[in-house]
Coordinates of C-alpha atoms in Angstrom, one line a residue:
M1 CA 0.0 0.0 0.0
P2 CA 1.3 3.5 -0.7
E3 CA 2.4 5.5 2.3
P4 CA -0.1 8.0 3.5
Q5 CA 0.8 11.6 2.5
S6 CA 1.3 14.2 5.2
S7 CA -1.4 16.7 5.5
S8 CA 1.2 19.5 5.7
P9 CA 3.3 20.4 2.6
E10 CA 7.1 20.0 2.6
P11 CA 9.1 23.0 4.0
A12 CA 10.3 24.2 0.6
A13 CA 6.8 24.0 -0.9
R14 CA 5.3 25.6 2.2
D15 CA 7.7 28.5 2.0
A16 CA 7.2 29.0 -1.7
H17 CA 3.5 29.0 -1.2
S18 CA 3.5 31.4 1.8
H19 CA 5.8 33.9 -0.1
A20 CA 4.1 33.6 -3.5
A21 CA 3.0 37.2 -3.4
T22 CA 6.5 38.5 -2.7
L23 CA 7.9 36.3 -5.4
K24 CA 5.5 37.6 -7.9
R25 CA 6.3 41.2 -7.0
L26 CA 10.0 40.5 -7.1
E27 CA 9.7 39.0 -10.6
K28 CA 7.7 42.0 -11.8
S29 CA 10.1 44.6 -10.4
S30 CA 13.4 42.8 -11.5
G31 CA 13.7 45.0 -14.6
S32 CA 13.3 48.3 -12.7
L33 CA 15.7 47.1 -10.0
A34 CA 18.4 46.4 -12.6
A35 CA 17.8 49.8 -14.2
Q36 CA 18.1 51.5 -10.7
A37 CA 21.3 49.6 -10.1
I38 CA 22.8 50.8 -13.4
T39 CA 21.8 54.4 -12.6
R40 CA 23.3 54.2 -9.1
M41 CA 26.6 52.9 -10.6
D42 CA 26.7 55.7 -13.1
E43 CA 26.2 58.2 -10.3
T44 CA 28.6 56.8 -7.7
L45 CA 31.3 54.8 -9.6
P46 CA 33.7 57.0 -11.6
W47 CA 35.4 54.0 -13.2
Y48 CA 32.0 52.8 -14.6
R49 CA 31.4 56.2 -16.3
A50 CA 34.8 56.0 -17.8
M51 CA 34.3 52.6 -19.4
P52 CA 33.6 52.1 -23.1
P53 CA 29.9 51.5 -23.9
E54 CA 30.5 47.8 -24.7
N55 CA 31.8 47.0 -21.2
R56 CA 29.0 49.1 -19.6
S57 CA 26.5 47.0 -21.4
W58 CA 28.1 43.8 -20.2
I59 CA 28.0 45.0 -16.6
G60 CA 24.3 45.9 -17.1
L61 CA 23.7 42.3 -18.2
V62 CA 25.6 41.0 -15.1
A63 CA 23.4 43.2 -12.8
Q64 CA 20.2 41.9 -14.5
A65 CA 21.5 38.3 -14.3
G66 CA 22.3 38.8 -10.6
I67 CA 18.8 40.0 -9.8
A68 CA 17.2 37.3 -11.9
A69 CA 19.4 34.7 -10.1
F70 CA 18.2 36.0 -6.8
T71 CA 14.6 35.7 -7.8
E72 CA 15.2 32.1 -8.9
W73 CA 17.1 31.4 -5.7
F74 CA 14.3 32.9 -3.6
R75 CA 11.9 30.6 -5.4
H76 CA 13.9 27.5 -4.5
P77 CA 16.1 28.5 -1.5
D78 CA 17.0 24.8 -0.7
T79 CA 18.1 23.9 -4.2
P80 CA 21.9 24.3 -4.8
Q81 CA 22.6 26.4 -7.8
A82 CA 25.8 27.5 -9.5
I83 CA 25.5 31.2 -8.9
S84 CA 28.7 32.1 -10.7
T85 CA 27.4 30.5 -13.9
D86 CA 24.0 32.1 -13.6
V87 CA 25.4 35.6 -13.0
F88 CA 28.9 35.9 -14.5
G89 CA 28.2 33.4 -17.3
T90 CA 26.4 36.2 -19.2
A91 CA 29.6 38.2 -19.6
P92 CA 32.7 37.3 -21.7
R93 CA 35.9 36.1 -20.1
E94 CA 37.6 39.3 -21.2
L95 CA 35.4 41.2 -18.7
T96 CA 37.5 39.9 -15.8
R97 CA 40.5 41.6 -17.4
A98 CA 38.6 44.8 -18.1
I99 CA 37.4 45.4 -14.6
T100 CA 39.3 44.6 -11.4
L101 CA 38.2 42.5 -8.5
R102 CA 37.7 45.7 -6.4
Q103 CA 35.5 47.2 -9.1
T104 CA 33.4 44.0 -9.3
V105 CA 33.0 44.1 -5.5
E106 CA 31.8 47.7 -5.8
M107 CA 29.4 46.7 -8.6
V108 CA 27.9 43.9 -6.5
R109 CA 27.7 46.1 -3.4
T110 CA 25.8 48.7 -5.4
T111 CA 23.3 46.2 -6.8
I112 CA 22.7 44.7 -3.4
E113 CA 22.2 48.1 -1.8
V114 CA 19.6 49.0 -4.5
M115 CA 17.8 45.7 -3.8
E116 CA 18.0 46.2 -0.1
S117 CA 16.5 49.7 -0.3
A118 CA 13.6 48.4 -2.3
I119 CA 12.6 45.6 0.1
D120 CA 9.8 47.5 1.7
E121 CA 8.2 48.1 -1.8
V122 CA 8.8 44.6 -3.2
A123 CA 8.0 42.4 -0.3
A124 CA 4.4 41.6 0.5
P125 CA 3.1 42.8 3.8
G126 CA 4.8 40.8 6.6
D127 CA 7.5 39.3 4.3
E128 CA 10.0 42.2 4.7
S129 CA 12.2 40.4 7.2
V130 CA 12.1 37.2 5.2
L131 CA 13.2 38.9 2.0
R132 CA 15.9 40.9 3.8
E133 CA 17.3 37.7 5.4
A134 CA 17.2 36.0 2.0
L135 CA 19.1 38.9 0.4
L136 CA 21.8 38.8 3.1
V137 CA 22.4 35.1 2.5
Y138 CA 22.4 35.6 -1.3
A139 CA 24.9 38.5 -0.9
R140 CA 27.2 36.0 0.9
E141 CA 26.8 33.5 -1.9
I142 CA 27.4 36.1 -4.7
A143 CA 30.6 37.2 -2.8
F144 CA 31.9 33.7 -2.8
A145 CA 31.0 33.3 -6.5
T146 CA 32.8 36.6 -7.3
A147 CA 35.9 35.3 -5.6
Q148 CA 35.7 32.0 -7.4
V149 CA 35.5 33.7 -10.8
Y150 CA 38.5 35.9 -10.2
A151 CA 40.5 33.0 -8.6
Q152 CA 39.9 30.9 -11.7
A153 CA 40.9 33.8 -14.0
A154 CA 44.1 34.4 -11.8
E155 CA 45.0 30.7 -11.9
A156 CA 44.6 30.6 -15.7
R157 CA 46.6 33.8 -16.1
G158 CA 49.3 32.5 -13.7
A159 CA 49.7 29.2 -15.6
W160 CA 50.0 31.1 -18.9
D161 CA 52.5 33.6 -17.4
A162 CA 54.6 30.7 -16.0
R163 CA 54.7 29.1 -19.5
L164 CA 55.6 32.4 -21.0
E165 CA 58.3 33.1 -18.4
S166 CA 59.8 29.6 -19.0
L167 CA 60.0 30.3 -22.7
V168 CA 61.9 33.5 -22.1
V169 CA 64.3 31.9 -19.6
N170 CA 65.0 29.0 -21.9
A171 CA 65.6 31.3 -24.9
V172 CA 68.2 33.2 -22.9
L173 CA 69.9 30.1 -21.6
S174 CA 70.0 28.4 -25.0
G175 CA 71.3 31.5 -26.8
E176 CA 68.1 31.9 -28.8
A177 CA 66.9 35.2 -27.3
D178 CA 65.5 37.6 -29.9
E179 CA 62.9 40.4 -30.1
G180 CA 60.2 37.8 -29.5
A181 CA 61.7 36.9 -26.2
V182 CA 61.9 40.6 -25.3
S183 CA 58.2 41.1 -26.2
R184 CA 57.2 38.1 -24.0
A185 CA 59.3 39.5 -21.2
A186 CA 57.5 42.8 -21.6
A187 CA 54.2 41.1 -21.3
L188 CA 55.3 39.7 -18.0
G189 CA 56.1 43.2 -16.6
W190 CA 59.8 43.3 -17.5
N191 CA 60.6 47.0 -18.2
S192 CA 64.1 46.6 -19.7
P193 CA 66.4 47.6 -16.9
D194 CA 69.9 48.9 -17.8
H195 CA 71.9 46.2 -16.0
V196 CA 71.1 42.5 -16.3
C197 CA 72.9 39.4 -15.1
V198 CA 72.1 35.7 -14.8
V199 CA 72.4 33.6 -11.7
L200 CA 72.6 29.8 -11.9
G201 CA 72.6 27.1 -9.3
T202 CA 71.0 23.8 -8.3
A203 CA 67.2 23.8 -7.8
P204 CA 65.9 22.4 -4.5
E205 CA 63.8 19.3 -4.5
G206 CA 60.0 19.8 -4.1
D207 CA 57.5 22.0 -5.8
S208 CA 59.2 24.3 -8.3
E209 CA 56.4 26.9 -8.0
L210 CA 57.3 27.4 -4.4
T211 CA 60.9 27.9 -5.3
V212 CA 60.0 30.4 -8.0
E213 CA 57.7 32.3 -5.6
A214 CA 60.6 32.4 -3.0
I215 CA 62.9 34.0 -5.7
R216 CA 60.3 36.6 -6.4
R217 CA 59.9 37.5 -2.8
A218 CA 63.6 37.8 -2.4
A219 CA 63.8 40.0 -5.6
R220 CA 61.0 42.3 -4.3
H221 CA 62.9 42.7 -1.1
A222 CA 66.1 43.5 -3.0
K223 CA 64.2 45.8 -5.4
L224 CA 65.2 43.7 -8.4
Q225 CA 63.3 42.6 -11.5
V226 CA 63.5 38.9 -12.2
L227 CA 62.6 36.3 -14.7
T228 CA 63.1 32.9 -13.3
G229 CA 62.4 29.2 -13.8
V230 CA 63.5 25.7 -12.9
L231 CA 65.0 24.0 -15.9
G232 CA 65.8 20.4 -15.1
N233 CA 67.8 20.5 -11.9
R234 CA 69.0 24.1 -12.4
L235 CA 67.4 27.2 -10.9
V236 CA 67.8 30.1 -13.4
V237 CA 67.3 33.7 -12.5
I238 CA 67.6 36.6 -14.9
A239 CA 67.9 39.7 -12.7
G240 CA 67.8 43.3 -13.7
G241 CA 68.3 46.5 -11.8
S242 CA 71.8 46.2 -10.3
D243 CA 75.3 46.6 -11.7
N244 CA 76.7 44.3 -9.0
P245 CA 76.2 40.7 -9.9
L246 CA 77.7 39.4 -6.7
A247 CA 75.3 41.5 -4.6
V248 CA 72.4 40.2 -6.8
A249 CA 73.4 36.6 -6.2
K250 CA 73.8 37.1 -2.5
S251 CA 70.3 38.6 -2.2
L252 CA 68.7 35.8 -4.2
I253 CA 70.7 32.8 -2.8
G254 CA 68.2 31.7 -0.2
P255 CA 66.0 29.5 -2.4
Y256 CA 68.9 27.7 -4.1
A257 CA 69.8 24.2 -3.0
A258 CA 73.2 23.4 -1.5
G259 CA 76.1 23.6 -3.9
A260 CA 77.6 26.2 -6.2
V261 CA 75.8 29.4 -7.2
V262 CA 77.4 31.3 -10.0
A263 CA 76.6 34.9 -11.2
G264 CA 77.3 35.8 -14.8
P265 CA 78.7 39.2 -15.8
V266 CA 76.5 42.3 -16.1
V267 CA 75.2 43.0 -19.6
P268 CA 73.2 45.9 -20.9
D269 CA 69.9 44.3 -21.8
L270 CA 67.9 41.0 -22.1
L271 CA 69.2 40.3 -25.6
A272 CA 72.7 40.3 -24.3
A273 CA 71.8 38.2 -21.3
T274 CA 72.7 35.1 -23.2
R275 CA 76.4 36.0 -22.8
S276 CA 75.9 36.2 -19.0
A277 CA 74.0 33.0 -19.0
Q278 CA 76.6 31.1 -20.9
A279 CA 79.4 32.4 -18.6
A280 CA 77.3 31.4 -15.6
A281 CA 76.6 27.9 -17.0
A282 CA 80.3 27.4 -17.8
G283 CA 81.2 28.5 -14.3
L284 CA 78.7 26.2 -12.7
K285 CA 80.1 23.3 -14.7
A286 CA 83.8 24.1 -13.7
C287 CA 83.2 25.3 -10.2
F288 CA 83.8 21.9 -8.5
A289 CA 87.5 22.2 -9.7
W290 CA 87.9 25.1 -7.2
Q291 CA 87.1 23.4 -3.9
D292 CA 87.4 26.6 -1.9
A293 CA 85.3 28.7 -4.2
P294 CA 83.0 31.2 -2.3
R295 CA 79.3 30.8 -2.5
P296 CA 78.1 32.6 -4.5
V297 CA 80.9 33.1 -6.9
L298 CA 81.4 35.3 -10.0
A299 CA 81.8 33.5 -13.4
D300 CA 84.7 35.8 -14.1
D301 CA 86.5 34.5 -10.9
L302 CA 86.3 31.0 -12.5
L303 CA 88.1 32.0 -15.7
P304 CA 91.0 29.6 -15.3
E305 CA 88.8 26.6 -14.4
R306 CA 86.5 27.4 -17.3
A307 CA 89.4 27.7 -19.7
I308 CA 90.8 24.4 -18.6
A309 CA 87.4 22.8 -18.9
G310 CA 87.3 24.0 -22.6
D311 CA 85.2 27.2 -22.4
P312 CA 86.4 29.1 -25.5
S313 CA 85.0 32.4 -24.3
A314 CA 87.0 32.1 -21.0
R315 CA 90.2 31.4 -23.0
E316 CA 89.6 34.4 -25.3
Q317 CA 88.8 36.6 -22.3
L318 CA 92.0 35.6 -20.5
V319 CA 94.1 36.3 -23.6
E320 CA 92.4 39.6 -24.5
E321 CA 92.1 41.0 -21.0
I322 CA 95.4 39.8 -19.5
Y323 CA 98.0 38.6 -22.1
R324 CA 97.4 41.2 -24.8
P325 CA 97.5 44.3 -22.5
L326 CA 100.7 43.0 -21.0
E327 CA 102.2 42.3 -24.4
E328 CA 101.3 45.8 -25.5
A329 CA 102.8 47.3 -22.3
G330 CA 106.2 46.0 -23.2
S331 CA 108.2 42.7 -23.0
A332 CA 109.6 43.6 -19.6
L333 CA 106.3 43.1 -17.8
L334 CA 105.6 39.8 -19.5
E335 CA 109.2 38.6 -18.8
T336 CA 109.1 39.8 -15.2
L337 CA 105.7 38.2 -14.5
S338 CA 106.7 34.9 -16.0
V339 CA 110.0 34.7 -14.1
Y340 CA 108.3 35.8 -10.8
L341 CA 105.7 33.0 -11.2
E342 CA 108.3 30.5 -12.1
Q343 CA 110.4 31.4 -9.0
A344 CA 107.5 30.6 -6.6
S345 CA 106.5 34.2 -6.3
S346 CA 109.9 35.2 -4.9
L347 CA 111.0 38.8 -5.4
E348 CA 114.7 38.1 -4.7
G349 CA 114.7 35.0 -6.9
A350 CA 113.1 36.8 -9.8
A351 CA 115.5 39.8 -9.4
R352 CA 118.5 37.4 -9.5
M353 CA 117.2 35.7 -12.7
L354 CA 116.5 39.1 -14.3
F355 CA 119.7 40.8 -13.1
V356 CA 117.7 43.7 -11.7
H357 CA 117.1 45.1 -8.2
P358 CA 114.2 43.6 -6.2
N359 CA 112.6 47.1 -6.2
T360 CA 112.5 47.0 -10.0
V361 CA 110.7 43.7 -9.8
R362 CA 108.3 45.1 -7.3
Y363 CA 107.6 48.1 -9.5
R364 CA 107.0 46.0 -12.6
L365 CA 104.6 43.7 -10.6
R366 CA 102.6 46.7 -9.5
R367 CA 102.4 47.7 -13.2
V368 CA 101.1 44.2 -14.0
T369 CA 98.3 44.8 -11.4
D370 CA 97.5 48.2 -12.9
V371 CA 97.3 46.8 -16.4
T372 CA 95.4 43.6 -15.8
G373 CA 93.6 44.1 -12.5
W374 CA 95.1 40.9 -11.1
S375 CA 97.7 41.0 -8.4
P376 CA 100.6 38.5 -8.9
S377 CA 101.2 38.4 -5.1
D378 CA 97.7 36.9 -4.5
V379 CA 97.7 33.1 -4.9
R380 CA 94.4 32.9 -6.7
S381 CA 95.3 35.8 -9.0
A382 CA 98.7 34.3 -9.7
F383 CA 97.0 31.1 -10.8
T384 CA 94.8 33.1 -13.2
L385 CA 97.8 35.0 -14.6
R386 CA 99.7 31.8 -15.1
I387 CA 96.9 30.3 -17.2
A388 CA 96.6 33.6 -19.2
L389 CA 100.3 33.5 -20.0
I390 CA 100.0 29.9 -21.2
L391 CA 97.0 30.6 -23.4
G392 CA 98.6 33.8 -24.7
R393 CA 101.8 31.9 -25.7
L394 CA 99.8 29.2 -27.4
A395 CA 97.7 31.7 -29.3
G396 CA 100.8 33.7 -30.3
G397 CA 102.9 30.7 -31.2
D398 CA 100.3 29.0 -33.4
P399 CA 98.2 31.2 -35.6
Q400 CA 95.6 28.4 -35.9
T401 CA 95.1 28.2 -32.2

C-alpha cells in the first residue's frame, strides 16, 4: 500500500506558497531594480562612467542576471545552484581583465544596496524580514561566486605567465633570445632595466612553483626585476636593476639548494643576457674544480677553471684582457711576471734571474696589477695570470690556435 501523504506540505513547498505574493512582485520589479542599479553605478562609480559602452552594457547584463538569479534562488532556496554560472556566465571572459576584483565588488555592493533599499516596496506585507534575510544570504553566496570567478581567472593567467616566463628563460639560456623573447618578457612586466645578469645554481627538491615564488619574494625585497624558472635540476634567475652581480646573487641565494651558485657578468639588456647565462653555465660546470670557491661566486672569478674545462669564451677573455695588454705594455712586464711566477713568487729570486734590483721587480709587478687588475702576489690571481700566460703563448705561437 502506498504510504499516507502528510497533510502539511514540505518546508520548501510551504515557504514557496507562503511567499508567493512576494515572489510575484519580485519578478515584476526585477527589470526596474536592474535599471536602478545601473543608474546608481553611473552616479557613484567614476570608473563605470569612464568605461567604453560595450563594457558598460556587459556590466548591465551582469546586474540583471544577478537580480534574476536572486529571484530564482528565492523561489527555490533549498536547491543548490551555480550562482557564478548564472550571474557571470552572461559576460565574456575578457570582462575579468577589463574590470578589477575591487571594481566587481563595488558593482555587486551597489546592486545589493539597491535591492535592499527596495525591500519595503517589493515584499508583500509581513515578508520584509524574510526577504531581507534571503538577500543577506544571497549576498554572501554572490561574494563567494565573485571570488571564485576571479580566482579561476588568476589561476589561468598564472599558468599562462609561467609558461611564457619559462620560454623567455629557456631562450636566454640556450642562446636563442630575440625580439620575440623581449616582447614576451615585456608582457610579464619586464621593463628593460639597464643592468642584467644571470644567476645559476641547483634547484631544491620539491614544488618548483614554491621555489619560483621564493625567488620573487627575495627579488622584491632587494628591489630587483627577475625572470626565473626551474629547468631540469637548475634554478635560473635573470635579474635586472643592479650593476653588482655578486650582490644580486647574495640577495637571491636563499631558495637555491646546497652547492655552487654562479653569477654571470653584467650585460646591458635582455638580448645580451645570453652572454651572461653562458658564462654562468660554464662557471657552474667548472666550479667543482675550485674546492674553496666562495658561495656565490662570479663567473669571471672562475676563468682559469672554465678555460681548462674547454670554455672558448673564457680562453679568449684571459688572452684579450690579460695577455694582450701585458704584451702591448712591453716585454719587460711579461718577462718579469713569467720569471716571478716560475720562481715561486719570490721577489729576490726573480731579481737574480733578471739581473735587476728587487725594487724593480716590485715596481713591474705593480704595473702588472694596474694593467690587468690581477695581483701577482695573490695566490688565486697568480694562478689566473699563469693560465693567461700559457694561453697567450699558445695563441701567439700557433696562428691556428
